[in-house]
Backbone as JSON, one array per atom type, in Angstrom:
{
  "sequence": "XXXXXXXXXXXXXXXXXXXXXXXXXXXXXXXXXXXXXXXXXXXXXXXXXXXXXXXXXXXXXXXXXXXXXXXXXXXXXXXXXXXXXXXXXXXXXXXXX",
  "N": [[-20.65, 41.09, 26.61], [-18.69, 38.47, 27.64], [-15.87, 36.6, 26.3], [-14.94, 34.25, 27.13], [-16.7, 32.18, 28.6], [-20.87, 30.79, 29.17], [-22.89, 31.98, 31.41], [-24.41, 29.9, 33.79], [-25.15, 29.68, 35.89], [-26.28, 30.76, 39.77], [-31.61, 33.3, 41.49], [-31.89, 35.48, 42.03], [-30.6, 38.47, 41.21], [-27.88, 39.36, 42.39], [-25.13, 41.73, 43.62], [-21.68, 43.42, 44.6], [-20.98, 45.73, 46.81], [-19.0, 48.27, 45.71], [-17.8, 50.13, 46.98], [-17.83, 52.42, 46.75], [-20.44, 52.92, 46.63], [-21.54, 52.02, 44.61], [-22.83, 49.05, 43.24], [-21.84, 46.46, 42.02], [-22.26, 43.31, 40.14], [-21.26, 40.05, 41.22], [-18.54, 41.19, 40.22], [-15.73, 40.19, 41.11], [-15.79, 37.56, 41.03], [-16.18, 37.06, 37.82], [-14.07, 38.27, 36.93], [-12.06, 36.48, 37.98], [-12.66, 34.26, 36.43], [-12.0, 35.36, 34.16], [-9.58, 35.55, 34.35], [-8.61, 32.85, 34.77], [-9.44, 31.57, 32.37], [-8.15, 30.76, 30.12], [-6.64, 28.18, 30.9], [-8.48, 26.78, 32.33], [-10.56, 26.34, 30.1], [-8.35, 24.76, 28.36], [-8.0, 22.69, 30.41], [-10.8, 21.32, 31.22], [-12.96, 21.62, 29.59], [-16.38, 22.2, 28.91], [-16.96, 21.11, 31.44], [-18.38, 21.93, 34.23], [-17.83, 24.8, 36.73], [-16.8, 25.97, 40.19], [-17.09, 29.17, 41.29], [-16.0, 31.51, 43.43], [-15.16, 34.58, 44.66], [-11.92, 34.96, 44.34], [-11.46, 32.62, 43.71], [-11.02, 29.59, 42.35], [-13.09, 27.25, 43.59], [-14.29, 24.07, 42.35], [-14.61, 22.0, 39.87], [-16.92, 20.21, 38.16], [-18.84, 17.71, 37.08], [-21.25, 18.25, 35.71], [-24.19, 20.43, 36.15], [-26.26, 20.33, 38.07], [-24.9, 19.52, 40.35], [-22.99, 21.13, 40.74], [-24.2, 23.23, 41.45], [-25.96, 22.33, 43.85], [-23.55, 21.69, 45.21], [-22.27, 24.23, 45.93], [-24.89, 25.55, 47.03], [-24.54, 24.31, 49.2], [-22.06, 24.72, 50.49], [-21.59, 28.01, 50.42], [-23.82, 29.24, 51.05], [-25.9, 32.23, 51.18], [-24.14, 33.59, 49.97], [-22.51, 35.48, 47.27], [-21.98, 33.87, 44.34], [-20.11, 31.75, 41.44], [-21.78, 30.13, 38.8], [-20.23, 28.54, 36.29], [-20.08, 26.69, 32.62], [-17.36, 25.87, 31.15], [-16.25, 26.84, 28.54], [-17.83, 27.98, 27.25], [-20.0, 31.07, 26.61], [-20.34, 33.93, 28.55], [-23.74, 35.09, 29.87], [-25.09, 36.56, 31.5], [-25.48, 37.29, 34.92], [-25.92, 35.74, 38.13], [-27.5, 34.07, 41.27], [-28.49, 31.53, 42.75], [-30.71, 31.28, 45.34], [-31.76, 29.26, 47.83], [-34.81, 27.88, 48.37]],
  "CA": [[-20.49, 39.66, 26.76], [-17.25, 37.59, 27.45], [-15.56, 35.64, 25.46], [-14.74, 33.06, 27.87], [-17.63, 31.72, 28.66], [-22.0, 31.33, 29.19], [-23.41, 32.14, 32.85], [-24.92, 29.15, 33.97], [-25.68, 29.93, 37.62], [-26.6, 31.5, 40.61], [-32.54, 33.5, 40.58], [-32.46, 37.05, 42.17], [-29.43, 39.08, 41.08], [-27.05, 39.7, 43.0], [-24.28, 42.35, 43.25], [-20.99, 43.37, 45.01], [-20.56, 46.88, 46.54], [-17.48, 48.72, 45.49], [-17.16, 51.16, 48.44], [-18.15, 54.1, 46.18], [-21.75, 52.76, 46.89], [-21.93, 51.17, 43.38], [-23.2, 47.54, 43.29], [-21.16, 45.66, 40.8], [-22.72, 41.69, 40.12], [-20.03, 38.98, 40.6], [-17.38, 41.69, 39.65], [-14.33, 39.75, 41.26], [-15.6, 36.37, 40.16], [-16.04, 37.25, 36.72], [-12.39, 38.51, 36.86], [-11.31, 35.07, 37.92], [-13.03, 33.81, 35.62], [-11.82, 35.88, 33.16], [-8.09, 35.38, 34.4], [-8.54, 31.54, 34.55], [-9.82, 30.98, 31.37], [-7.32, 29.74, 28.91], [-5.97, 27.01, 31.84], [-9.76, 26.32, 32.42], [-10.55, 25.89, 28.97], [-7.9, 23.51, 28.19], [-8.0, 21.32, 31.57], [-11.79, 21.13, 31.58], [-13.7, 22.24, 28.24], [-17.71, 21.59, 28.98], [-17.34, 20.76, 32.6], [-18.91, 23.58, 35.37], [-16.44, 25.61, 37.66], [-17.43, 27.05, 40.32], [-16.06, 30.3, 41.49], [-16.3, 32.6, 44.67], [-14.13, 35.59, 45.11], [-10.67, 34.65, 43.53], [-10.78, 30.61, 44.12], [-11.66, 28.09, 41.55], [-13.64, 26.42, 44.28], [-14.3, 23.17, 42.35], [-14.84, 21.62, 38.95], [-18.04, 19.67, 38.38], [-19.09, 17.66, 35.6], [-22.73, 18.65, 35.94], [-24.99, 21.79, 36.58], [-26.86, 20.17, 39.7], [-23.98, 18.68, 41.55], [-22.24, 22.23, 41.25], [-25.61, 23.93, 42.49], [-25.68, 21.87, 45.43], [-22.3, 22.24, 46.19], [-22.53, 25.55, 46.13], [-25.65, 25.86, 48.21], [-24.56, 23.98, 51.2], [-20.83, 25.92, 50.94], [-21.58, 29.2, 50.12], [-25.23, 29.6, 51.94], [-26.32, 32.78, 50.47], [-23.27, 34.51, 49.79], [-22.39, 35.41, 45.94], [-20.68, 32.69, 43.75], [-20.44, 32.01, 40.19], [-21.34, 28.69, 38.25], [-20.04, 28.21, 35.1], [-19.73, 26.06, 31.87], [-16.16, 26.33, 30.73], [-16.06, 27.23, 26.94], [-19.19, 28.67, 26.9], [-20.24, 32.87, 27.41], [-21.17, 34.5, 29.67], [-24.8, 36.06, 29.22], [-25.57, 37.09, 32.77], [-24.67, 36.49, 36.42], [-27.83, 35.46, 39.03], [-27.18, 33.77, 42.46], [-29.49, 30.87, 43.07], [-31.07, 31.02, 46.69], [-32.23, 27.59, 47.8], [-35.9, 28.62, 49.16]],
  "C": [[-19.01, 39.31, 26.86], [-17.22, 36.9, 26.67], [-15.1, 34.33, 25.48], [-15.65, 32.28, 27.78], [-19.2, 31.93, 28.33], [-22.39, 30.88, 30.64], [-24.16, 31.15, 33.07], [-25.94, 29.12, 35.0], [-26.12, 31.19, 38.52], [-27.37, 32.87, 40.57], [-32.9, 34.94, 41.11], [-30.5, 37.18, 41.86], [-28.68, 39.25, 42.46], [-25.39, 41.01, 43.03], [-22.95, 42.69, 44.74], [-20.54, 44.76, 45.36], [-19.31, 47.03, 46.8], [-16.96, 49.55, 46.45], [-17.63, 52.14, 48.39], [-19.88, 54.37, 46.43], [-22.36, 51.9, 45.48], [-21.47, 49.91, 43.65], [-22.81, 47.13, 41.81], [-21.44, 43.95, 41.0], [-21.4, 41.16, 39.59], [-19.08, 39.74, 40.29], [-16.01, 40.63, 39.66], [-14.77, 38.29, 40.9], [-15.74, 36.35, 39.06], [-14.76, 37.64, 36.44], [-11.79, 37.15, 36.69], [-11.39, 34.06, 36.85], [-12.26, 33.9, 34.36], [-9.81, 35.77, 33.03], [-7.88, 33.71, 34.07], [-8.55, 30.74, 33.48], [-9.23, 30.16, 30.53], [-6.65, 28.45, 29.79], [-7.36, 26.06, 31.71], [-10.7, 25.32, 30.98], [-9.42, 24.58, 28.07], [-7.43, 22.49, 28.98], [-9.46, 20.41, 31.54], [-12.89, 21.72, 31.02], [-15.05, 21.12, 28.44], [-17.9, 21.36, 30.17], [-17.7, 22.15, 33.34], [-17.61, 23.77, 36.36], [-17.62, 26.14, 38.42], [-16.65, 27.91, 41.06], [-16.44, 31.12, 42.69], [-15.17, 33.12, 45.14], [-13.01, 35.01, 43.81], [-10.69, 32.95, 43.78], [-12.16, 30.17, 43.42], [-11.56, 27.16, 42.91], [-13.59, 24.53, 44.17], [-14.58, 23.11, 40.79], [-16.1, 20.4, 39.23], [-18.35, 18.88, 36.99], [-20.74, 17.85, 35.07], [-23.24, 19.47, 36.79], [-25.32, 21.5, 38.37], [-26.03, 19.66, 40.83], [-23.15, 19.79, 41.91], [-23.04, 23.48, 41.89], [-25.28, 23.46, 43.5], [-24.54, 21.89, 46.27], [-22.27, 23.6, 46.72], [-23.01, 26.44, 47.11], [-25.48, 25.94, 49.45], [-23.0, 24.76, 51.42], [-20.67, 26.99, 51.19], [-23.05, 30.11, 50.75], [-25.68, 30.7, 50.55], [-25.44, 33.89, 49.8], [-23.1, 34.11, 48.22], [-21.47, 34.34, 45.45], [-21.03, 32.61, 42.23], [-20.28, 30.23, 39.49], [-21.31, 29.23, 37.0], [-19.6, 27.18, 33.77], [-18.47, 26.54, 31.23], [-16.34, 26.23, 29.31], [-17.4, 27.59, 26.17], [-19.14, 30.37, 26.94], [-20.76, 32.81, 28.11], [-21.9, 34.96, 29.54], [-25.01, 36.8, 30.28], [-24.82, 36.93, 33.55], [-26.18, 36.88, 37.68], [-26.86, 34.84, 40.01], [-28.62, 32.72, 42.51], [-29.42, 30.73, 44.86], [-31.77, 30.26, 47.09], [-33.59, 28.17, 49.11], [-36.68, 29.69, 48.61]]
}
């Protein structure tokens, strides 16, 4: 578990291969995540982030408004929502359909 946050988002797993052939979920947005945190945490404690690749995409102050953003930006490609000052328990990919 992190200590940053709790996984909020995105309902079939998803993962990220490394080259070596190993599928790593969210690796590089959990990084960002994990680099962002203490800025994140005291700009925007309780609000959703959401994350894809290295770019704090957007801040949200609610789950469904950072879903939908998400959806129509990111189609089906991996991204990561999260509650800032929460953990992380998981990492999923919601696919609209």
């Amino acid at each position: 578990m992190r200590s940053c946050s709790s996984f909020v988002g995105i309902v079939e797993q998803v993962g990220i291969e490394d080259g070596l052939g190993d599928v790593r979920p969210l690796e590089l947005e959990l990084k960002t995540c994990d680099r962002e945190c203490a800025r994140l945490e005291n700009e925007h404690r309780g609000k959703f982030v959401l994350i894809r690749g290295e770019e704090i995409a957007a801040i949200f102050d609610d789950f469904q408004t950072a879903s939908g953003h998400a959806a129509r930006r990111f189609k089906q490609k991996p991204y990561l929502i999260h509650r800032i000052g929460t953990e992380i328990m998981g990492a999923f990919m919601l696919l609209d359909g």
